């Protein structure tokens, strides 16, 4: 098994170092091969997704991705910006199904900005279509910018589009996920759209409804995206599986992530039709805290666990990582994003080290070990 490791920019390199450390102590038979992506690749090769990186990703069994982007690239022509690397990988690898679970860890109930009773036990799954919609409409990247602007332009537009097969396949993924999560007891899918205004999303609603006929055991409801944004903060536990398009999914997944206390905790998987996948934390490159050693590596470590579970069929190893993360949280260790009174603040590396120690079954002790627990 070969895993492509693409750390990227900003905190990407720091958090990836911890995930790699965790993968290495598992003693499984795989090789890790690292390549540049995003701004880092632009600096070295003049392109955010060089052929060498794309070819490595294509040849690998799975891809573990950090994050890309930095404000300093905002003035580049769009095709050269770091974000194009992740969009290109999604498109070239056919990664149309993006799983963004929002799970509230019991130990972090108080880190959420919502009242604890609203989020305690939260476990919802947002499924975002990832290779269509306005992200990949026309025209894109056709014009040449000067200093980040288009001189003389009077308007700009992006077209929103979905084809029937694109909607059908993501609807199947959502209904099957709901079935799996409920252990065959049905489950529920909420399809989020804007059918009251947009033709694309009336079509989306019609096609999802049509596919639903094949899943009579799964409940389906439809919700407009503005209402969904409201319901997510009003009664998040009323959701089970949410399926939506690329753009709405981008926005709602950040909102859903924050319900759990921190976007720094949430992994994600982007899968193709054969379950080959790219795994990445739900958060971005956070240039404001990059290089300071304070970023939370747990979302990347949990992404590695998802990779082992879904693409590499190493379910036991995935379970071990997830329970090690839980052990570390129970021991009271927190990076700044999830810190609260009475817990111990640690840096990126200490957090990674603690997961490694927990994996070995040893007691977690830290330098100021007043909260040591086994
Ligand atoms: C995400 C990110 C990306 C997106 C950016 C970096 C292109 O926000 O994965 O959610 O918009 O899809
Ligand atoms: Mg996003």
Tab-separated table of C-alpha atoms and ligand atoms in Angstrom:
chain	number	residue	atom	x	y	z
A	1	UNK	CA	0.000	0.000	0.000
A	2	UNK	CA	1.253	3.417	-0.903
A	3	UNK	CA	0.000	6.584	0.772
A	4	UNK	CA	0.666	9.974	-0.779
A	5	UNK	CA	1.376	12.556	1.915
A	6	UNK	CA	0.602	16.111	0.798
A	7	UNK	CA	1.161	18.518	3.708
A	8	UNK	CA	0.603	21.761	1.752
A	9	UNK	CA	0.802	25.215	3.322
A	10	UNK	CA	0.419	27.046	6.619
A	11	UNK	CA	-0.264	24.703	9.518
A	12	UNK	CA	-0.430	21.841	6.976
A	13	UNK	CA	3.192	20.823	7.508
A	14	UNK	CA	2.941	20.900	11.315
A	15	UNK	CA	-0.239	18.862	11.626
A	16	UNK	CA	0.872	16.383	8.964
A	17	UNK	CA	4.110	15.671	10.840
A	18	UNK	CA	1.997	14.464	13.774
A	19	UNK	CA	-0.288	12.308	11.618
A	20	UNK	CA	2.752	10.716	9.957
A	21	UNK	CA	4.219	9.977	13.384
A	22	UNK	CA	1.000	8.213	14.363
A	23	UNK	CA	0.891	6.191	11.122
A	24	UNK	CA	4.491	5.133	11.587
A	25	UNK	CA	4.016	3.655	15.053
A	26	UNK	CA	1.170	1.454	13.820
A	27	UNK	CA	3.683	-0.889	12.259
A	28	UNK	CA	1.573	-1.587	9.194
A	29	UNK	CA	2.940	-2.517	5.811
A	30	UNK	CA	2.726	0.663	3.800
A	31	UNK	CA	5.019	3.251	2.284
A	32	UNK	CA	4.543	6.970	2.689
A	33	UNK	CA	5.623	9.272	-0.098
A	34	UNK	CA	5.544	13.033	0.392
A	35	UNK	CA	5.088	15.728	-2.273
A	36	UNK	CA	4.592	19.473	-2.412
A	37	UNK	CA	1.154	20.921	-3.066
A	38	UNK	CA	-0.487	24.365	-3.003
A	39	UNK	CA	1.587	27.468	-2.354
A	40	UNK	CA	4.597	25.340	-1.425
A	41	UNK	CA	4.487	23.669	-4.846
A	42	UNK	CA	3.966	27.020	-6.551
A	43	UNK	CA	7.140	28.344	-4.893
A	44	UNK	CA	9.174	25.318	-5.939
A	45	UNK	CA	7.697	24.449	-9.338
A	46	UNK	CA	5.607	27.454	-10.407
A	47	UNK	CA	2.341	25.477	-10.164
A	48	UNK	CA	0.123	24.536	-7.181
A	49	UNK	CA	-0.486	21.029	-8.532
A	50	UNK	CA	2.600	19.929	-10.468
A	51	UNK	CA	2.341	16.790	-12.613
A	52	UNK	CA	4.687	14.967	-10.256
A	53	UNK	CA	2.293	15.547	-7.342
A	54	UNK	CA	-0.807	14.663	-9.363
A	55	UNK	CA	0.853	11.491	-10.650
A	56	UNK	CA	1.856	10.464	-7.148
A	57	UNK	CA	-1.724	11.005	-5.958
A	58	UNK	CA	-3.067	8.954	-8.871
A	59	UNK	CA	-0.628	6.113	-8.293
A	60	UNK	CA	-1.153	5.958	-4.522
A	61	UNK	CA	-3.806	3.822	-2.827
A	62	UNK	CA	-4.855	6.805	-0.734
A	63	UNK	CA	-3.957	10.448	-0.253
A	64	UNK	CA	-3.526	12.212	3.095
A	65	UNK	CA	-3.795	15.956	2.574
A	66	UNK	CA	-3.015	18.822	4.959
A	67	UNK	CA	-4.258	22.236	3.853
A	68	UNK	CA	-3.473	24.821	1.192
A	69	UNK	CA	-3.648	28.585	0.879
A	70	UNK	CA	-2.123	31.789	2.133
A	71	UNK	CA	-3.194	35.389	1.757
A	72	UNK	CA	0.073	36.150	0.068
A	73	UNK	CA	-1.146	34.317	-3.050
A	74	UNK	CA	-4.403	36.281	-3.353
A	75	UNK	CA	-3.046	38.356	-6.201
A	76	UNK	CA	-2.020	35.440	-8.397
A	77	UNK	CA	-3.991	34.450	-11.487
A	78	UNK	CA	-6.677	32.046	-10.359
A	79	UNK	CA	-5.171	28.908	-12.013
A	80	UNK	CA	-1.989	29.465	-10.015
A	81	UNK	CA	-3.591	29.933	-6.619
A	82	UNK	CA	-3.027	27.236	-3.979
A	83	UNK	CA	-6.765	26.378	-3.766
A	84	UNK	CA	-6.632	25.133	-7.361
A	85	UNK	CA	-4.500	22.233	-6.138
A	86	UNK	CA	-7.242	20.698	-4.019
A	87	UNK	CA	-9.898	21.455	-6.637
A	88	UNK	CA	-7.677	19.844	-9.301
A	89	UNK	CA	-7.058	16.758	-7.176
A	90	UNK	CA	-10.796	16.340	-6.541
A	91	UNK	CA	-11.583	16.655	-10.235
A	92	UNK	CA	-8.701	14.584	-11.630
A	93	UNK	CA	-9.220	11.788	-9.116
A	94	UNK	CA	-13.020	11.814	-9.508
A	95	UNK	CA	-13.556	12.409	-5.776
A	96	UNK	CA	-17.207	13.366	-5.968
A	97	UNK	CA	-18.383	12.277	-2.517
A	98	UNK	CA	-17.199	14.307	0.438
A	99	UNK	CA	-17.986	12.992	3.916
A	100	UNK	CA	-17.798	15.577	6.682
A	101	UNK	CA	-18.941	14.068	9.954
A	102	UNK	CA	-19.763	16.467	12.785
A	103	UNK	CA	-19.357	14.544	15.998
A	104	UNK	CA	-19.327	16.169	19.396
A	105	UNK	CA	-16.871	14.398	21.666
A	106	UNK	CA	-18.295	13.985	25.138
A	107	UNK	CA	-15.143	15.546	26.595
A	108	UNK	CA	-15.608	18.669	24.434
A	109	UNK	CA	-19.299	19.366	24.956
A	110	UNK	CA	-18.353	22.572	26.747
A	111	UNK	CA	-16.053	23.779	23.972
A	112	UNK	CA	-19.037	24.375	21.667
A	113	UNK	CA	-20.428	27.878	21.356
A	114	UNK	CA	-23.900	26.334	21.613
A	115	UNK	CA	-25.499	25.257	24.874
A	116	UNK	CA	-24.145	21.847	25.941
A	117	UNK	CA	-27.595	20.214	25.836
A	118	UNK	CA	-27.973	21.162	22.177
A	119	UNK	CA	-24.762	19.429	21.126
A	120	UNK	CA	-24.199	16.626	23.670
A	121	UNK	CA	-24.059	13.386	21.727
A	122	UNK	CA	-24.265	15.124	18.359
A	123	UNK	CA	-23.380	12.778	15.513
A	124	UNK	CA	-24.432	13.977	12.083
A	125	UNK	CA	-22.921	13.378	8.666
A	126	UNK	CA	-22.761	16.036	6.010
A	127	UNK	CA	-22.270	14.673	2.512
A	128	UNK	CA	-21.141	17.292	0.052
A	129	UNK	CA	-21.068	16.754	-3.712
A	130	UNK	CA	-17.540	17.749	-4.634
A	131	UNK	CA	-16.917	17.860	-8.376
A	132	UNK	CA	-19.883	19.768	-9.804
A	133	UNK	CA	-22.004	22.859	-9.125
A	134	UNK	CA	-20.836	26.446	-9.457
A	135	UNK	CA	-17.303	25.362	-8.460
A	136	UNK	CA	-16.844	23.679	-11.827
A	137	UNK	CA	-19.161	25.705	-14.045
A	138	UNK	CA	-18.172	27.950	-16.930
A	139	UNK	CA	-16.247	30.071	-17.390
A	140	UNK	CA	-13.471	29.669	-14.942
A	141	UNK	CA	-9.833	30.667	-15.054
A	142	UNK	CA	-10.113	31.987	-18.569
A	143	UNK	CA	-9.159	35.581	-18.002
A	144	UNK	CA	-5.819	36.965	-16.998
A	145	UNK	CA	-5.695	39.067	-13.884
A	146	UNK	CA	-3.393	42.004	-13.338
A	147	UNK	CA	-2.510	42.342	-9.686
A	148	UNK	CA	-5.506	40.240	-8.714
A	149	UNK	CA	-8.024	42.315	-10.657
A	150	UNK	CA	-9.496	42.166	-14.165
A	151	UNK	CA	-8.817	45.532	-15.753
A	152	UNK	CA	-11.826	47.026	-17.478
A	153	UNK	CA	-14.217	44.208	-16.549
A	154	UNK	CA	-17.866	45.258	-16.232
A	155	UNK	CA	-19.176	41.987	-14.838
A	156	UNK	CA	-18.125	38.550	-13.724
A	157	UNK	CA	-20.119	35.339	-13.481
A	158	UNK	CA	-19.913	31.679	-12.668
A	159	UNK	CA	-22.488	29.209	-13.886
A	160	UNK	CA	-24.176	26.743	-11.580
A	161	UNK	CA	-24.842	23.359	-13.103
A	162	UNK	CA	-25.553	19.733	-12.254
A	163	UNK	CA	-26.160	16.792	-14.538
A	164	UNK	CA	-28.603	14.031	-13.673
A	165	UNK	CA	-25.917	11.322	-13.221
A	166	UNK	CA	-23.962	13.613	-10.891
A	167	UNK	CA	-26.986	14.092	-8.632
A	168	UNK	CA	-27.984	10.441	-8.819
A	169	UNK	CA	-24.629	9.111	-7.678
A	170	UNK	CA	-24.343	11.441	-4.680
A	171	UNK	CA	-27.967	10.662	-3.720
A	172	UNK	CA	-27.148	6.937	-3.738
A	173	UNK	CA	-24.118	7.597	-1.541
A	174	UNK	CA	-26.287	9.520	0.944
A	175	UNK	CA	-29.086	6.955	1.151
A	176	UNK	CA	-26.592	4.130	1.562
A	177	UNK	CA	-24.737	6.033	4.282
A	178	UNK	CA	-28.008	6.637	6.158
A	179	UNK	CA	-28.813	2.938	5.927
A	180	UNK	CA	-25.352	1.966	7.182
A	181	UNK	CA	-25.395	4.445	10.068
A	182	UNK	CA	-28.755	3.241	11.261
A	183	UNK	CA	-27.640	-0.376	11.143
A	184	UNK	CA	-30.340	-1.164	8.588
A	185	UNK	CA	-33.043	0.515	10.672
A	186	UNK	CA	-33.727	3.229	8.115
A	187	UNK	CA	-32.112	6.482	9.027
A	188	UNK	CA	-32.890	9.856	7.514
A	189	UNK	CA	-31.512	11.975	4.697
A	190	UNK	CA	-32.101	15.708	4.551
A	191	UNK	CA	-31.434	17.024	1.059
A	192	UNK	CA	-30.529	20.699	1.145
A	193	UNK	CA	-31.241	22.874	-1.884
A	194	UNK	CA	-32.559	26.229	-3.042
A	195	UNK	CA	-35.341	24.900	-5.228
A	196	UNK	CA	-37.493	27.965	-4.566
A	197	UNK	CA	-35.088	30.155	-6.550
A	198	UNK	CA	-32.595	28.109	-8.575
A	199	UNK	CA	-33.400	25.864	-11.527
A	200	UNK	CA	-30.302	23.765	-10.787
A	201	UNK	CA	-31.647	22.951	-7.347
A	202	UNK	CA	-35.233	22.246	-8.409
A	203	UNK	CA	-33.624	19.670	-10.686
A	204	UNK	CA	-31.528	18.452	-7.736
A	205	UNK	CA	-34.705	18.004	-5.650
A	206	UNK	CA	-36.485	16.115	-8.438
A	207	UNK	CA	-33.583	13.732	-9.021
A	208	UNK	CA	-32.999	13.044	-5.297
A	209	UNK	CA	-36.725	12.281	-4.928
A	210	UNK	CA	-36.537	9.880	-7.868
A	211	UNK	CA	-33.531	8.007	-6.434
A	212	UNK	CA	-35.272	7.823	-3.059
A	213	UNK	CA	-37.825	5.407	-4.521
A	214	UNK	CA	-35.083	2.750	-4.334
A	215	UNK	CA	-34.621	3.329	-0.585
A	216	UNK	CA	-38.096	3.062	0.943
A	217	UNK	CA	-36.618	2.262	4.373
A	218	UNK	CA	-34.764	5.596	4.543
A	219	UNK	CA	-36.713	8.775	5.348
A	220	UNK	CA	-36.127	11.769	3.084
A	221	UNK	CA	-36.896	15.393	3.663
A	222	UNK	CA	-35.988	18.466	1.651
A	223	UNK	CA	-34.885	21.737	3.158
A	224	UNK	CA	-33.934	25.106	1.714
A	225	UNK	CA	-30.349	26.030	2.452
A	226	UNK	CA	-31.180	29.185	4.432
A	227	UNK	CA	-33.491	27.223	6.690
A	228	UNK	CA	-30.890	24.443	7.012
A	229	UNK	CA	-28.331	27.000	8.180
A	230	UNK	CA	-30.792	28.091	10.858
A	231	UNK	CA	-31.865	24.581	11.902
A	232	UNK	CA	-28.229	23.542	12.282
A	233	UNK	CA	-27.754	25.986	15.140
A	234	UNK	CA	-31.300	25.650	16.486
A	235	UNK	CA	-31.634	21.873	16.752
A	236	UNK	CA	-28.594	20.165	15.213
A	237	UNK	CA	-29.455	16.765	16.627
A	238	UNK	CA	-32.603	16.662	14.485
A	239	UNK	CA	-30.351	15.900	11.484
A	240	UNK	CA	-28.908	12.520	10.571
A	241	UNK	CA	-27.393	12.558	7.066
A	242	UNK	CA	-27.416	15.850	5.162
A	243	UNK	CA	-26.724	15.772	1.421
A	244	UNK	CA	-26.141	18.883	-0.622
A	245	UNK	CA	-24.274	20.453	-3.527
A	246	UNK	CA	-20.712	21.652	-3.623
A	247	UNK	CA	-21.247	25.300	-2.706
A	248	UNK	CA	-23.916	24.875	-0.007
A	249	UNK	CA	-21.892	21.957	1.349
A	250	UNK	CA	-18.805	24.126	1.653
A	251	UNK	CA	-20.671	26.655	3.763
A	252	UNK	CA	-22.796	24.301	5.850
A	253	UNK	CA	-19.875	22.016	6.643
A	254	UNK	CA	-17.967	24.846	8.323
A	255	UNK	CA	-21.086	25.661	10.317
A	256	UNK	CA	-21.662	22.026	11.267
A	257	UNK	CA	-18.021	21.628	12.249
A	258	UNK	CA	-18.198	24.522	14.664
A	259	UNK	CA	-21.155	22.960	16.494
A	260	UNK	CA	-18.750	20.401	17.832
A	261	UNK	CA	-16.532	22.951	19.510
A	262	UNK	CA	-13.747	23.080	17.024
A	263	UNK	CA	-13.130	22.685	13.367
A	264	UNK	CA	-9.725	21.458	14.546
A	265	UNK	CA	-11.263	18.120	15.525
A	266	UNK	CA	-12.993	17.103	12.325
A	267	UNK	CA	-11.663	14.792	9.658
A	268	UNK	CA	-13.104	14.394	6.184
A	269	UNK	CA	-13.010	11.899	3.361
A	270	UNK	CA	-13.426	12.529	-0.341
A	271	UNK	CA	-14.148	9.315	-2.197
A	272	UNK	CA	-14.387	8.207	-5.796
A	273	UNK	CA	-16.738	5.526	-7.081
A	274	UNK	CA	-14.356	2.741	-6.042
A	275	UNK	CA	-13.815	4.136	-2.517
A	276	UNK	CA	-10.330	5.360	-3.289
A	277	UNK	CA	-9.968	8.525	-1.339
A	278	UNK	CA	-8.327	11.709	-0.300
A	279	UNK	CA	-8.476	12.402	3.417
A	280	UNK	CA	-8.045	15.829	4.925
A	281	UNK	CA	-8.921	17.835	8.011
A	282	UNK	CA	-12.055	19.954	7.555
A	283	UNK	CA	-10.143	23.090	8.495
A	284	UNK	CA	-7.874	25.207	6.314
A	285	UNK	CA	-4.236	26.291	6.385
A	286	UNK	CA	-4.720	28.937	9.144
A	287	UNK	CA	-1.804	31.185	8.108
A	288	UNK	CA	-2.371	33.319	11.223
A	289	UNK	CA	-1.120	30.549	13.514
A	290	UNK	CA	1.215	28.767	11.080
A	291	UNK	CA	4.701	27.999	12.346
A	292	UNK	CA	3.771	28.620	15.976
A	293	UNK	CA	3.331	24.980	16.948
A	294	UNK	CA	-0.143	25.571	18.388
A	295	UNK	CA	-2.426	24.064	15.722
A	296	UNK	CA	-4.608	21.095	16.619
A	297	UNK	CA	-3.330	17.976	14.791
A	298	UNK	CA	-6.292	15.797	15.807
A	299	UNK	CA	-8.403	16.421	12.681
A	300	UNK	CA	-5.498	15.213	10.534
A	301	UNK	CA	-4.787	12.260	12.809
A	302	UNK	CA	-8.498	11.335	12.668
A	303	UNK	CA	-8.392	11.755	8.872
A	304	UNK	CA	-5.611	9.174	8.816
A	305	UNK	CA	-7.901	6.875	10.826
A	306	UNK	CA	-10.707	7.409	8.301
A	307	UNK	CA	-8.254	6.564	5.519
A	308	UNK	CA	-7.330	3.300	7.216
A	309	UNK	CA	-10.999	2.460	7.700
A	310	UNK	CA	-12.507	3.348	4.338
A	311	UNK	CA	-9.788	2.920	1.730
A	312	UNK	CA	-7.103	0.702	3.235
A	313	UNK	CA	-9.385	-1.748	5.075
A	314	UNK	CA	-7.407	-1.523	8.306
A	315	UNK	CA	-10.414	-1.180	10.564
A	316	UNK	CA	-8.640	-2.294	13.701
A	317	UNK	CA	-5.863	0.261	13.284
A	318	UNK	CA	-8.493	2.957	12.692
A	319	UNK	CA	-10.279	1.975	15.905
A	320	UNK	CA	-6.998	2.138	17.790
A	321	UNK	CA	-6.257	5.680	16.608
A	322	UNK	CA	-9.759	6.890	17.425
A	323	UNK	CA	-9.659	5.451	20.902
A	324	UNK	CA	-6.158	6.906	21.459
A	325	UNK	CA	-7.543	10.354	20.588
A	326	UNK	CA	-10.353	9.830	23.040
A	327	UNK	CA	-7.865	8.779	25.733
A	328	UNK	CA	-5.835	11.931	25.183
A	329	UNK	CA	-8.941	14.102	25.489
A	330	UNK	CA	-9.990	12.269	28.646
A	331	UNK	CA	-6.533	12.956	30.061
A	332	UNK	CA	-7.385	16.646	29.722
A	333	UNK	CA	-4.935	17.622	26.984
A	334	UNK	CA	-6.136	20.476	24.757
A	335	UNK	CA	-4.688	22.610	22.021
A	336	UNK	CA	-5.727	26.267	22.179
A	337	UNK	CA	-8.784	25.857	19.925
A	338	UNK	CA	-10.445	23.395	22.318
A	339	UNK	CA	-8.977	24.604	25.567
A	340	UNK	CA	-11.268	25.448	28.466
A	341	UNK	CA	-10.786	26.160	32.157
A	342	UNK	CA	-9.426	23.173	34.052
A	343	UNK	CA	-7.784	21.465	31.067
A	344	UNK	CA	-4.165	21.499	30.062
A	345	UNK	CA	-3.010	23.524	27.095
A	346	UNK	CA	-0.529	21.719	24.850
A	347	UNK	CA	1.080	22.421	21.496
A	348	UNK	CA	0.840	20.561	18.200
A	349	UNK	CA	3.797	18.287	18.852
A	350	UNK	CA	2.835	17.445	22.431
A	351	UNK	CA	-0.633	16.491	21.237
A	352	UNK	CA	0.811	14.186	18.554
A	353	UNK	CA	3.216	12.672	21.088
A	354	UNK	CA	0.346	12.051	23.487
A	355	UNK	CA	-1.593	10.147	20.814
A	356	UNK	CA	1.494	8.038	20.112
A	357	UNK	CA	1.844	7.276	23.827
A	358	UNK	CA	-1.844	6.419	24.112
A	359	UNK	CA	-1.464	4.035	21.153
A	360	UNK	CA	1.266	2.210	23.004
A	361	UNK	CA	-1.104	1.787	25.952
A	362	UNK	CA	1.194	3.698	28.289
A	363	UNK	CA	0.075	6.363	30.747
A	364	UNK	CA	0.005	9.854	29.296
A	365	UNK	CA	2.187	12.228	31.228
A	366	UNK	CA	3.079	15.708	30.125
A	367	UNK	CA	5.680	18.114	31.383
A	368	UNK	CA	3.332	19.740	33.862
A	369	UNK	CA	1.603	16.526	34.674
A	370	UNK	CA	-1.005	17.641	37.190
A	371	UNK	CA	-3.812	16.069	35.165
A	372	UNK	CA	-2.169	12.721	34.485
A	373	UNK	CA	-4.603	9.883	34.029
A	374	UNK	CA	-4.201	6.499	32.465
B	1	LIG	C1	-12.980	23.196	1.682
B	1	LIG	C2	-12.240	24.448	1.307
B	1	LIG	C3	-12.021	24.456	-0.196
B	1	LIG	C4	-13.389	24.485	-0.849
B	1	LIG	C5	-11.119	25.578	-0.725
B	1	LIG	C6	-9.767	25.567	-0.061
B	1	LIG	C7	-10.979	25.528	-2.212
B	1	LIG	O1	-12.935	25.564	1.760
B	1	LIG	O2	-12.462	22.097	1.419
B	1	LIG	O3	-14.064	23.301	2.243
B	1	LIG	O4	-13.978	25.559	-1.030
B	1	LIG	O5	-13.872	23.416	-1.196
B	2	LIG	MG1	-14.619	25.131	2.949
